[in-house]
Amino acid sequence: MRIIKSLIQPLFKTLVATIICTALLIPVLCFSEELETEHLFRIERSKNANVVHYHAQLTPEGKLKPEKPVIAYWIMNANNGEKEDLNWIEKKMAYGFSVLYDTKDDFWIMDLVADIQRKIKVYKANERYRAETLIDGRPAFIDRIYIKSIEGGMRPKVKYMELFGKCIKTGSNLYEKFIPV
């Protein structure tokens, strides 16, 4: 009897530990949603090397996540490339955006707080999500926006903006520099 008890007791402890671990892990596995993202474009600034990245956020089926199709975050190149969320002021005053779904034409319309004086269309093209806007009057997949600002006062003053991208029809590089109104 002692031999059987000494053999069963470790097995019983292992079984109980397994059941407890499984019970704790099931909610994590079932309710945590690891979403895939695809890079859309970035905003670079004259102030420092830190860059804001904008990504399409995808569901496991590869569609844009309806509740939050686009996300933005910092890559702090001035601080070893760490990833950091935008804070409330940055979202409301500089790098935030709104996104609305166009049911008629099946794409998302993105409007940046940083007034680039045009809307951005987000949709799937060539098996990946892209951001389209006008650059130099032509439809283009936007790659990056550069903002030259003058520091001082309550808020920096934007001196000019530059848009960089690829022409949708030809694939050639497009560039536009403008002074925001």
PDB file of N, CA and C in Angstrom, residues 48 57 74 83 148:
ATOM      1  N   ASN A  48      13.932  66.157 -33.788  1.00  0.00           N
ATOM      2  CA  ASN A  48      14.864  65.111 -33.355  1.00  0.00           C
ATOM      3  C   ASN A  48      14.663  63.874 -34.226  1.00  0.00           C
ATOM      4  N   GLN A  57      -4.044  47.825 -38.663  1.00  0.00           N
ATOM      5  CA  GLN A  57      -4.179  46.763 -37.668  1.00  0.00           C
ATOM      6  C   GLN A  57      -5.145  45.711 -38.210  1.00  0.00           C
ATOM      7  N   TRP A  74       5.280  55.961 -31.424  1.00  0.00           N
ATOM      8  CA  TRP A  74       6.622  56.494 -31.607  1.00  0.00           C
ATOM      9  C   TRP A  74       7.644  55.370 -31.723  1.00  0.00           C
ATOM     10  N   LYS A  83       9.923  51.615 -28.573  1.00  0.00           N
ATOM     11  CA  LYS A  83       8.566  51.886 -29.036  1.00  0.00           C
ATOM     12  C   LYS A  83       7.796  52.526 -27.884  1.00  0.00           C
ATOM     13  N   LYS A 148       9.119  70.214 -41.010  1.00  0.00           N
ATOM     14  CA  LYS A 148      10.146  71.161 -40.562  1.00  0.00           C
ATOM     15  C   LYS A 148       9.438  72.171 -39.673  1.00  0.00           C
TER      16      LYS A 148
END
